[in-house]
Tab-separated table of C-alpha atoms in Angstrom:
chain	number	residue	atom	x	y	z
A	1	UNK	CA	-51.488	-17.935	-7.030
A	2	UNK	CA	-48.564	-20.192	-7.998
A	3	UNK	CA	-47.630	-18.710	-11.361
A	4	UNK	CA	-44.341	-20.620	-11.406
A	5	UNK	CA	-46.155	-23.933	-11.869
A	6	UNK	CA	-49.123	-22.787	-13.927
A	7	UNK	CA	-48.077	-19.601	-15.721
A	8	UNK	CA	-47.197	-19.402	-19.402
A	9	UNK	CA	-45.467	-16.671	-21.355
A	10	UNK	CA	-45.074	-15.733	-25.025
A	11	UNK	CA	-41.901	-14.815	-26.918
A	12	UNK	CA	-39.649	-14.587	-23.850
A	13	UNK	CA	-36.203	-13.080	-24.233
A	14	UNK	CA	-33.419	-12.499	-21.719
A	15	UNK	CA	-30.870	-9.810	-22.529
A	16	UNK	CA	-27.493	-9.422	-20.875
A	17	UNK	CA	-26.068	-5.900	-20.867
A	18	UNK	CA	-22.466	-6.258	-19.691
A	19	UNK	CA	-19.839	-3.532	-19.442
A	20	UNK	CA	-16.097	-4.093	-19.406
A	21	UNK	CA	-13.312	-1.518	-19.154
A	22	UNK	CA	-11.206	-1.188	-22.303
A	23	UNK	CA	-8.925	1.699	-21.306
A	24	UNK	CA	-7.758	2.807	-17.891
A	25	UNK	CA	-6.294	6.090	-16.637
A	26	UNK	CA	-3.315	4.158	-15.305
A	27	UNK	CA	-2.523	2.796	-18.780
A	28	UNK	CA	-0.865	4.604	-21.659
A	29	UNK	CA	-3.358	6.433	-23.905
A	30	UNK	CA	-5.202	4.153	-26.333
A	31	UNK	CA	-3.532	1.051	-24.881
A	32	UNK	CA	-6.211	-1.488	-23.794
A	33	UNK	CA	-6.086	-3.018	-20.324
A	34	UNK	CA	-4.656	-6.520	-20.111
A	35	UNK	CA	-8.039	-8.261	-19.891
A	36	UNK	CA	-9.890	-6.017	-22.338
A	37	UNK	CA	-10.917	-8.971	-24.562
A	38	UNK	CA	-12.246	-11.130	-21.727
A	39	UNK	CA	-15.858	-10.142	-22.410
A	40	UNK	CA	-15.671	-11.515	-25.964
A	41	UNK	CA	-13.862	-14.648	-24.789
A	42	UNK	CA	-16.665	-15.190	-22.283
A	43	UNK	CA	-19.135	-15.177	-25.196
A	44	UNK	CA	-17.044	-17.886	-26.801
A	45	UNK	CA	-17.371	-19.990	-23.638
A	46	UNK	CA	-21.116	-19.371	-23.518
A	47	UNK	CA	-21.359	-20.524	-27.129
A	48	UNK	CA	-19.791	-23.839	-26.172
A	49	UNK	CA	-21.937	-24.178	-23.060
A	50	UNK	CA	-25.222	-23.385	-24.812
A	51	UNK	CA	-24.480	-25.199	-28.069
A	52	UNK	CA	-24.256	-22.052	-30.203
A	53	UNK	CA	-21.298	-22.476	-32.611
A	54	UNK	CA	-21.825	-19.069	-34.212
A	55	UNK	CA	-21.460	-17.316	-30.858
A	56	UNK	CA	-18.082	-19.025	-30.441
A	57	UNK	CA	-16.814	-17.063	-33.455
A	58	UNK	CA	-17.501	-13.637	-31.897
A	59	UNK	CA	-13.898	-12.959	-30.729
A	60	UNK	CA	-12.612	-13.780	-34.219
A	61	UNK	CA	-15.167	-11.496	-35.888
A	62	UNK	CA	-14.282	-8.633	-33.536
A	63	UNK	CA	-10.578	-9.165	-34.206
A	64	UNK	CA	-11.229	-8.930	-37.943
A	65	UNK	CA	-13.114	-5.678	-37.318
A	66	UNK	CA	-9.943	-4.381	-35.587
A	67	UNK	CA	-11.869	-3.823	-32.354
A	68	UNK	CA	-13.028	-0.443	-33.665
A	69	UNK	CA	-16.529	0.929	-33.546
A	70	UNK	CA	-18.152	1.378	-36.955
A	71	UNK	CA	-20.759	4.018	-36.063
A	72	UNK	CA	-21.517	6.837	-33.694
A	73	UNK	CA	-23.631	4.477	-31.586
A	74	UNK	CA	-20.608	2.245	-30.993
A	75	UNK	CA	-21.208	-0.946	-32.999
A	76	UNK	CA	-18.050	-2.937	-33.661
A	77	UNK	CA	-19.286	-5.465	-36.223
A	78	UNK	CA	-19.974	-4.118	-39.750
A	79	UNK	CA	-23.290	-5.991	-39.828
A	80	UNK	CA	-24.023	-4.766	-36.272
A	81	UNK	CA	-25.732	-7.946	-35.012
A	82	UNK	CA	-24.441	-11.494	-34.887
A	83	UNK	CA	-27.582	-13.627	-35.131
A	84	UNK	CA	-27.455	-17.250	-34.055
A	85	UNK	CA	-29.462	-20.377	-33.302
A	86	UNK	CA	-28.591	-23.146	-30.854
A	87	UNK	CA	-28.011	-26.541	-32.463
A	88	UNK	CA	-29.711	-28.336	-29.585
A	89	UNK	CA	-31.867	-27.342	-26.653
A	90	UNK	CA	-34.892	-28.326	-24.612
A	91	UNK	CA	-37.543	-30.437	-26.235
A	92	UNK	CA	-39.965	-28.438	-28.400
A	93	UNK	CA	-38.092	-25.164	-27.641
A	94	UNK	CA	-35.726	-23.494	-30.066
A	95	UNK	CA	-33.145	-21.160	-28.566
A	96	UNK	CA	-31.987	-18.313	-30.767
A	97	UNK	CA	-30.747	-14.782	-30.307
A	98	UNK	CA	-28.210	-12.177	-31.280
A	99	UNK	CA	-25.111	-10.460	-29.950
A	100	UNK	CA	-24.271	-6.801	-30.435
A	101	UNK	CA	-20.740	-5.894	-29.258
A	102	UNK	CA	-20.260	-2.174	-28.672
A	103	UNK	CA	-17.509	0.272	-27.818
A	104	UNK	CA	-18.768	3.225	-25.781
A	105	UNK	CA	-16.016	5.728	-24.929
A	106	UNK	CA	-13.427	3.743	-22.930
A	107	UNK	CA	-15.736	0.765	-22.390
A	108	UNK	CA	-16.703	-2.416	-24.177
A	109	UNK	CA	-20.426	-3.151	-23.924
A	110	UNK	CA	-22.195	-6.367	-24.820
A	111	UNK	CA	-25.845	-6.849	-25.667
A	112	UNK	CA	-26.381	-10.609	-25.687
A	113	UNK	CA	-30.008	-11.680	-26.160
A	114	UNK	CA	-31.317	-15.235	-25.807
A	115	UNK	CA	-34.916	-15.882	-26.812
A	116	UNK	CA	-37.561	-18.501	-27.361
A	117	UNK	CA	-39.510	-17.411	-30.475
A	118	UNK	CA	-42.499	-19.453	-29.324
A	119	UNK	CA	-46.075	-18.409	-28.781
A	120	UNK	CA	-46.358	-20.200	-25.455
A	121	UNK	CA	-43.610	-21.224	-23.031
A	122	UNK	CA	-44.036	-22.525	-19.509
A	123	UNK	CA	-42.425	-20.351	-16.846
A	124	UNK	CA	-40.635	-23.410	-15.498
A	125	UNK	CA	-38.876	-23.802	-18.869
A	126	UNK	CA	-37.306	-20.336	-18.719
A	127	UNK	CA	-34.362	-21.861	-16.875
A	128	UNK	CA	-33.028	-22.798	-20.292
A	129	UNK	CA	-32.277	-19.122	-20.965
A	130	UNK	CA	-29.896	-19.031	-18.018
A	131	UNK	CA	-28.742	-22.576	-17.232
A	132	UNK	CA	-26.480	-22.850	-14.172
A	133	UNK	CA	-26.736	-19.048	-13.759
A	134	UNK	CA	-24.348	-18.737	-16.692
A	135	UNK	CA	-25.400	-15.140	-17.403
A	136	UNK	CA	-24.834	-13.859	-13.871
A	137	UNK	CA	-21.981	-11.529	-13.015
A	138	UNK	CA	-20.080	-14.194	-11.065
A	139	UNK	CA	-19.648	-16.044	-14.376
A	140	UNK	CA	-19.479	-13.184	-16.907
A	141	UNK	CA	-17.048	-11.174	-14.727
A	142	UNK	CA	-17.471	-7.929	-16.626
A	143	UNK	CA	-15.210	-5.457	-14.818
A	144	UNK	CA	-17.800	-2.644	-14.643
A	145	UNK	CA	-20.822	-4.809	-13.988
A	146	UNK	CA	-23.970	-5.850	-15.798
A	147	UNK	CA	-27.777	-5.917	-15.879
A	148	UNK	CA	-30.167	-8.626	-17.041
A	149	UNK	CA	-33.444	-7.560	-18.684
A	150	UNK	CA	-36.228	-10.110	-19.197
A	151	UNK	CA	-39.020	-9.142	-21.615
A	152	UNK	CA	-42.044	-11.297	-22.387
A	153	UNK	CA	-45.813	-11.290	-22.776
A	154	UNK	CA	-47.889	-13.190	-20.198
A	155	UNK	CA	-50.333	-15.657	-21.715
A	156	UNK	CA	-53.842	-15.032	-20.481
A	157	UNK	CA	-54.975	-12.686	-17.755
A	158	UNK	CA	-52.834	-12.265	-14.644
A	159	UNK	CA	-54.355	-10.930	-11.436
A	160	UNK	CA	-51.103	-10.067	-9.666
A	161	UNK	CA	-48.367	-8.655	-11.894
A	162	UNK	CA	-45.868	-8.493	-9.055
A	163	UNK	CA	-46.407	-12.142	-8.173
A	164	UNK	CA	-46.055	-13.076	-11.853
A	165	UNK	CA	-42.773	-11.133	-12.059
A	166	UNK	CA	-41.551	-12.889	-8.912
A	167	UNK	CA	-42.353	-16.218	-10.557
A	168	UNK	CA	-40.291	-15.197	-13.608
A	169	UNK	CA	-37.343	-14.439	-11.325
A	170	UNK	CA	-37.757	-17.816	-9.658
A	171	UNK	CA	-37.752	-19.468	-13.090
A	172	UNK	CA	-34.700	-17.622	-14.419
A	173	UNK	CA	-32.390	-17.860	-11.411
A	174	UNK	CA	-31.173	-20.620	-9.149
A	175	UNK	CA	-32.744	-20.984	-5.702
A	176	UNK	CA	-29.524	-19.840	-4.041
A	177	UNK	CA	-29.435	-16.652	-6.116
A	178	UNK	CA	-33.104	-15.915	-5.482
A	179	UNK	CA	-32.550	-16.199	-1.729
A	180	UNK	CA	-29.887	-13.471	-1.927
A	181	UNK	CA	-32.060	-11.064	-3.906
A	182	UNK	CA	-33.759	-8.161	-2.197
A	183	UNK	CA	-37.195	-7.892	-3.754
A	184	UNK	CA	-38.364	-4.325	-3.281
A	185	UNK	CA	-42.003	-4.105	-4.257
A	186	UNK	CA	-41.738	-0.320	-4.412
A	187	UNK	CA	-39.032	-0.719	-7.083
A	188	UNK	CA	-41.427	-1.045	-9.922
A	189	UNK	CA	-42.727	1.215	-12.611
A	190	UNK	CA	-43.972	1.338	-16.160
A	191	UNK	CA	-41.972	1.445	-19.399
A	192	UNK	CA	-43.545	1.898	-22.839
A	193	UNK	CA	-46.934	1.249	-21.257
A	194	UNK	CA	-46.104	-2.054	-19.524
A	195	UNK	CA	-45.058	-2.845	-15.929
A	196	UNK	CA	-41.389	-3.290	-15.141
A	197	UNK	CA	-39.926	-4.616	-11.865
A	198	UNK	CA	-36.427	-4.274	-10.442
A	199	UNK	CA	-34.569	-6.929	-8.436
A	200	UNK	CA	-31.150	-6.380	-6.914
A	201	UNK	CA	-28.951	-7.908	-4.238
A	202	UNK	CA	-27.375	-4.526	-3.355
A	203	UNK	CA	-23.822	-5.900	-3.467
A	204	UNK	CA	-21.041	-3.324	-3.201
A	205	UNK	CA	-18.824	-4.788	-5.915
A	206	UNK	CA	-19.665	-5.378	-9.616
A	207	UNK	CA	-18.587	-9.024	-9.596
A	208	UNK	CA	-21.094	-9.694	-6.799
A	209	UNK	CA	-23.996	-7.677	-8.221
A	210	UNK	CA	-27.181	-9.318	-9.422
A	211	UNK	CA	-29.358	-6.690	-11.091
A	212	UNK	CA	-32.423	-7.918	-12.925
A	213	UNK	CA	-35.332	-6.122	-14.624
A	214	UNK	CA	-38.547	-8.041	-15.375
A	215	UNK	CA	-40.550	-6.266	-18.084
A	216	UNK	CA	-44.007	-7.686	-18.784
A	217	UNK	CA	-45.593	-6.878	-22.138
A	218	UNK	CA	-49.182	-6.181	-21.160
A	219	UNK	CA	-50.036	-3.063	-23.202
A	220	UNK	CA	-51.100	-2.878	-26.832
A	221	UNK	CA	-48.516	-0.193	-27.655
A	222	UNK	CA	-45.588	-1.878	-25.943
A	223	UNK	CA	-44.796	-4.364	-28.704
A	224	UNK	CA	-44.822	-1.648	-31.352
A	225	UNK	CA	-42.632	0.743	-29.327
A	226	UNK	CA	-40.273	-2.045	-28.283
A	227	UNK	CA	-39.810	-3.209	-31.872
A	228	UNK	CA	-39.210	0.378	-32.957
A	229	UNK	CA	-36.245	0.372	-30.593
A	230	UNK	CA	-35.864	4.077	-29.860
A	231	UNK	CA	-35.398	3.256	-26.183
A	232	UNK	CA	-32.543	0.847	-26.924
A	233	UNK	CA	-29.417	3.032	-26.898
A	234	UNK	CA	-30.610	5.405	-24.145
A	235	UNK	CA	-31.262	2.323	-21.988
A	236	UNK	CA	-27.787	0.904	-22.671
A	237	UNK	CA	-26.205	4.275	-21.885
A	238	UNK	CA	-28.243	4.581	-18.691
A	239	UNK	CA	-27.245	1.092	-17.547
A	240	UNK	CA	-23.612	1.879	-18.373
A	241	UNK	CA	-23.793	4.994	-16.172
A	242	UNK	CA	-25.291	2.873	-13.423
A	243	UNK	CA	-22.471	0.346	-13.713
A	244	UNK	CA	-19.867	3.111	-13.760
A	245	UNK	CA	-21.316	4.541	-10.556
A	246	UNK	CA	-21.308	1.183	-8.774
A	247	UNK	CA	-17.807	0.404	-10.028
A	248	UNK	CA	-16.445	3.814	-8.937
A	249	UNK	CA	-18.061	3.376	-5.556
A	250	UNK	CA	-16.504	-0.087	-5.148
A	251	UNK	CA	-13.091	1.355	-6.061
A	252	UNK	CA	-13.660	4.161	-3.543
A	253	UNK	CA	-14.425	1.580	-0.846
A	254	UNK	CA	-11.176	-0.224	-1.683
A	255	UNK	CA	-9.165	3.025	-1.642
A	256	UNK	CA	-10.632	3.982	1.715
A	257	UNK	CA	-9.702	0.629	3.212
A	258	UNK	CA	-6.158	0.890	1.868
A	259	UNK	CA	-5.812	4.455	3.164
A	260	UNK	CA	-7.060	3.361	6.582
A	261	UNK	CA	-4.466	0.596	6.585
A	262	UNK	CA	-1.710	3.102	5.708
A	263	UNK	CA	-2.930	5.462	8.426
A	264	UNK	CA	-2.834	2.597	10.934
A	265	UNK	CA	0.796	1.933	9.997
A	266	UNK	CA	1.593	5.599	10.604
A	267	UNK	CA	-0.026	5.405	14.038
A	268	UNK	CA	2.262	2.496	14.870
A	269	UNK	CA	5.300	4.558	13.860
A	270	UNK	CA	3.960	7.395	15.996
A	271	UNK	CA	3.683	5.102	19.012
A	272	UNK	CA	7.146	3.654	18.427
A	273	UNK	CA	8.516	7.192	18.074
A	274	UNK	CA	7.331	8.006	21.580
A	275	UNK	CA	8.952	4.816	22.882
A	276	UNK	CA	12.340	5.730	21.395
A	277	UNK	CA	13.187	8.071	24.312
A	278	UNK	CA	14.391	5.099	26.355
A	279	UNK	CA	16.729	3.854	23.623
A	280	UNK	CA	20.349	4.752	23.103
A	281	UNK	CA	21.399	7.477	20.689
A	282	UNK	CA	22.839	4.916	18.278
A	283	UNK	CA	19.639	2.834	18.381
A	284	UNK	CA	17.480	5.909	17.740
A	285	UNK	CA	19.736	6.996	14.876
A	286	UNK	CA	19.559	3.583	13.192
A	287	UNK	CA	15.772	3.281	13.657
A	288	UNK	CA	15.056	6.777	12.366
A	289	UNK	CA	17.250	6.248	9.316
A	290	UNK	CA	15.289	3.074	8.543
A	291	UNK	CA	11.976	4.902	9.005
A	292	UNK	CA	13.036	7.588	6.554
A	293	UNK	CA	13.151	4.855	3.931
A	294	UNK	CA	9.801	3.291	4.908
A	295	UNK	CA	7.441	6.131	5.859
A	296	UNK	CA	7.765	8.200	2.624
A	297	UNK	CA	6.653	5.205	0.554
A	298	UNK	CA	3.605	4.731	2.776
A	299	UNK	CA	2.968	8.468	2.564
A	300	UNK	CA	3.122	8.459	-1.247
A	301	UNK	CA	0.616	5.587	-1.371
A	302	UNK	CA	-1.616	7.425	1.094
A	303	UNK	CA	-1.637	10.523	-1.120
A	304	UNK	CA	-2.453	8.332	-4.133
A	305	UNK	CA	-5.440	6.826	-2.307
A	306	UNK	CA	-6.755	10.297	-1.459
A	307	UNK	CA	-6.311	11.397	-5.069
A	308	UNK	CA	-8.099	8.288	-6.319
A	309	UNK	CA	-10.958	8.864	-3.877
A	310	UNK	CA	-11.449	12.323	-5.355
A	311	UNK	CA	-11.276	10.857	-8.865
A	312	UNK	CA	-13.914	8.240	-8.056
A	313	UNK	CA	-16.143	10.929	-6.548
A	314	UNK	CA	-15.828	12.937	-9.772
A	315	UNK	CA	-16.629	9.808	-11.808
A	316	UNK	CA	-19.778	9.198	-9.796
A	317	UNK	CA	-20.875	12.818	-10.077
A	318	UNK	CA	-20.281	12.859	-13.847
A	319	UNK	CA	-22.225	9.640	-14.371
A	320	UNK	CA	-25.063	10.917	-12.192
A	321	UNK	CA	-25.458	13.845	-14.616
A	322	UNK	CA	-25.325	11.554	-17.648
A	323	UNK	CA	-27.706	9.048	-16.038
A	324	UNK	CA	-30.240	11.834	-15.566
A	325	UNK	CA	-29.905	12.869	-19.231
A	326	UNK	CA	-30.497	9.331	-20.520
A	327	UNK	CA	-33.398	8.835	-18.139
A	328	UNK	CA	-35.005	11.987	-19.552
A	329	UNK	CA	-34.543	10.602	-23.076
A	330	UNK	CA	-36.292	7.358	-22.144
A	331	UNK	CA	-39.129	9.286	-20.531
A	332	UNK	CA	-39.614	11.307	-23.728
A	333	UNK	CA	-39.738	8.126	-25.819
A	334	UNK	CA	-42.428	6.486	-23.685
A	335	UNK	CA	-46.121	7.176	-23.307
A	336	UNK	CA	-47.863	9.462	-20.842
A	337	UNK	CA	-48.673	6.724	-18.335
A	338	UNK	CA	-45.024	5.616	-17.996
A	339	UNK	CA	-43.449	5.826	-14.572
A	340	UNK	CA	-39.683	5.374	-14.123
A	341	UNK	CA	-39.433	6.778	-10.636
A	342	UNK	CA	-37.718	3.589	-9.454
A	343	UNK	CA	-34.811	4.426	-11.784
A	344	UNK	CA	-34.627	7.910	-10.286
A	345	UNK	CA	-34.318	6.320	-6.842
A	346	UNK	CA	-30.881	5.100	-7.846
A	347	UNK	CA	-29.836	8.709	-8.495
A	348	UNK	CA	-30.851	9.647	-4.961
A	349	UNK	CA	-28.883	6.720	-3.610
A	350	UNK	CA	-25.802	7.756	-5.595
A	351	UNK	CA	-26.005	11.413	-4.575
A	352	UNK	CA	-27.119	11.072	-0.964
A	353	UNK	CA	-25.150	7.965	-0.027
A	354	UNK	CA	-22.281	7.201	-2.396
A	355	UNK	CA	-20.966	10.744	-2.904
A	356	UNK	CA	-21.580	11.815	0.688
A	357	UNK	CA	-19.783	8.740	2.005
A	358	UNK	CA	-16.714	9.614	-0.066
A	359	UNK	CA	-16.908	13.214	1.206
A	360	UNK	CA	-16.981	11.901	4.764
A	361	UNK	CA	-14.069	9.545	4.125
A	362	UNK	CA	-11.989	12.348	2.600
A	363	UNK	CA	-12.748	14.626	5.532
A	364	UNK	CA	-11.553	11.880	7.862
A	365	UNK	CA	-8.419	10.964	5.902
A	366	UNK	CA	-7.120	14.316	4.623
A	367	UNK	CA	-5.644	15.471	7.989
A	368	UNK	CA	-3.577	12.289	7.988
A	369	UNK	CA	-1.626	13.644	5.013
A	370	UNK	CA	-0.300	16.502	7.191
A	371	UNK	CA	0.524	14.016	9.935
A	372	UNK	CA	2.662	12.052	7.483
A	373	UNK	CA	4.467	15.226	6.423
A	374	UNK	CA	5.030	16.329	10.016
A	375	UNK	CA	6.394	12.968	11.098
A	376	UNK	CA	8.745	12.733	8.123
A	377	UNK	CA	9.931	16.302	8.748
A	378	UNK	CA	10.467	15.680	12.476
A	379	UNK	CA	12.392	12.459	11.972
A	380	UNK	CA	14.465	13.942	9.160
A	381	UNK	CA	15.337	16.931	11.392
A	382	UNK	CA	16.433	14.668	14.240
A	383	UNK	CA	18.533	12.517	11.930
A	384	UNK	CA	20.161	15.535	10.265
A	385	UNK	CA	20.962	17.088	13.679
A	386	UNK	CA	22.478	13.887	14.984
A	387	UNK	CA	24.388	13.393	11.735
A	388	UNK	CA	25.754	16.943	12.034
A	389	UNK	CA	26.889	16.225	15.581
A	390	UNK	CA	28.595	13.071	14.432
A	391	UNK	CA	30.220	14.882	11.536
A	392	UNK	CA	31.545	17.613	13.862
A	393	UNK	CA	32.795	15.025	16.321
A	394	UNK	CA	34.558	13.181	13.535
A	395	UNK	CA	36.010	16.448	12.218
A	396	UNK	CA	37.275	17.387	15.711
A	397	UNK	CA	38.737	13.936	16.181
A	398	UNK	CA	40.568	14.208	12.886
A	399	UNK	CA	41.905	17.650	13.878
A	400	UNK	CA	43.079	16.393	17.276
A	401	UNK	CA	44.723	13.343	15.746
A	402	UNK	CA	46.305	15.460	13.027
A	403	UNK	CA	47.831	17.902	15.524
A	404	UNK	CA	48.849	15.095	17.894
A	405	UNK	CA	50.530	12.969	15.262
A	406	UNK	CA	52.063	16.042	13.645
A	407	UNK	CA	53.587	17.077	16.963
A	408	UNK	CA	54.658	13.529	17.650
A	409	UNK	CA	56.379	13.354	14.259
A	410	UNK	CA	58.353	16.504	15.044
A	411	UNK	CA	59.490	15.184	18.409
A	412	UNK	CA	60.298	11.828	16.845
A	413	UNK	CA	62.512	13.603	14.324
A	414	UNK	CA	64.395	15.480	17.061
A	415	UNK	CA	64.881	12.332	19.095
A	416	UNK	CA	66.126	10.487	16.051
A	417	UNK	CA	68.870	13.082	15.546
A	418	UNK	CA	70.178	12.303	19.050
A	419	UNK	CA	69.660	8.605	18.883
A	420	UNK	CA	73.323	7.906	19.582
A	421	UNK	CA	73.579	10.231	22.572
A	422	UNK	CA	73.188	8.785	26.034
A	423	UNK	CA	69.761	9.265	27.545
A	424	UNK	CA	70.544	7.721	30.878
A	425	UNK	CA	73.417	7.639	33.323
A	426	UNK	CA	76.024	5.064	32.473
A	427	UNK	CA	75.886	3.624	35.936
A	428	UNK	CA	72.189	2.716	35.494
A	429	UNK	CA	71.871	-1.002	36.030
A	430	UNK	CA	69.658	-1.473	33.002
A	431	UNK	CA	70.385	1.100	30.295
A	432	UNK	CA	67.317	2.069	28.163
A	433	UNK	CA	67.470	1.313	24.482
A	434	UNK	CA	67.564	4.471	22.317
A	435	UNK	CA	64.743	3.012	20.140
A	436	UNK	CA	62.501	2.553	23.152
A	437	UNK	CA	63.243	6.025	24.329
A	438	UNK	CA	62.423	7.383	20.858
A	439	UNK	CA	59.074	5.644	20.872
A	440	UNK	CA	58.376	6.751	24.428
A	441	UNK	CA	59.104	10.388	23.649
A	442	UNK	CA	56.965	10.158	20.498
A	443	UNK	CA	54.032	8.700	22.472
A	444	UNK	CA	54.316	11.379	25.120
A	445	UNK	CA	54.473	14.037	22.414
A	446	UNK	CA	51.351	12.683	20.697
A	447	UNK	CA	49.483	12.648	24.017
A	448	UNK	CA	50.675	16.175	24.896
A	449	UNK	CA	49.816	17.741	21.527
A	450	UNK	CA	46.518	15.831	21.388
A	451	UNK	CA	45.501	17.220	24.786
A	452	UNK	CA	46.476	20.726	23.761
A	453	UNK	CA	44.499	20.375	20.503
A	454	UNK	CA	41.386	19.063	22.286
A	455	UNK	CA	41.567	21.925	24.832
A	456	UNK	CA	41.944	24.465	22.019
A	457	UNK	CA	38.899	23.038	20.162
A	458	UNK	CA	36.781	23.143	23.325
A	459	UNK	CA	37.766	26.753	24.043
A	460	UNK	CA	36.987	27.702	20.436
A	461	UNK	CA	33.552	26.015	20.620
A	462	UNK	CA	32.721	27.902	23.835
A	463	UNK	CA	33.847	31.135	22.235
A	464	UNK	CA	31.597	30.479	19.243
A	465	UNK	CA	28.561	29.767	21.442
A	466	UNK	CA	29.185	32.960	23.431
A	467	UNK	CA	28.949	35.180	20.377
């Protein structure tokens, strides 16, 4: 049956639960991240797009509230909810809703609900709750991710609840988005007595995620329990844990890719190291000195990636525990016929896939840390040995030159004292200038004493090695 064309629904509402990081471990304590206010600014943009002037004032109201939560449940606004009505919308439909900005631990959370308070709305008209996919993650860009929850009561009897839920998805999202969704028919259950269906595109990164819950009000107790609202905060906390898990996993994927890139660079150095045997000593010395400046930086980054991988694993494990606690709370609030097994499936995915993948990646990458250390140590040892040789050679050269020039100076002094005495027979056709003879004797003296000094140093070195 084509519910999209013929189906009607009563009191439909679409709620955006978005989560945005306020504080980061890399920032100073209590100092917000640079884009911490982006979630509220996005509400301002939505207000302009949907014709809701009151929603445009949300950033200003939060600023006046000093961005601080006013209760244990995390509300930021003193009046808790910012209620609003659109000034213009589709014919015969009146768009209204409310926003509830929250601060939960180190995270900003937004509950933004858009509703048609009408007794009967065509499914095809639901597009007005999400025009141009304005509530999807690609537009909201909440750093930790988001979930959309659609709640409404079908008008009249429906024979196929799953098909009706699929029609709601088709009405709420663009055709392109629907094509990318994975519709798992086994991902369905029952909440507060009524059927609920999960749709997800299984993207790895929060900004690409499309997570949608379709909750059909088909049970007499559902309206009463939903209005009572006891499920509200446990659901927000559960969805926050889910977003934290997906975000941590996406960060772990990024860290792994960066670590692999660093490891690849090290392998290139390793290959070049083996090729250095054909190079000259001077070339090796220059290359190794340059590497000692480059490899440690890569090594430090590599260690940081491994540390961050462990941190993200801990984050996932912690949120798995909290997710389970909030899921238990929701189960206790519901009725006996409720079935939230599809939410438990996410826990299995997180434990069996996300955590185990990080464990595998760490097992693969950790030995590389020792390889970095070994290569740095080897290259440093070679450079220090060659530098020591050069230092000894320079020291020996200075000693030889010192002895040679010292001896030459002595001889030069003796020659100078006899500068006026003849140094050649008077009958020599070309008598040698005394100055030239002085320089000649000095040169010969330098050469003689230099040779003696070099021979003495060599004999001393051999004597030292023989001990």
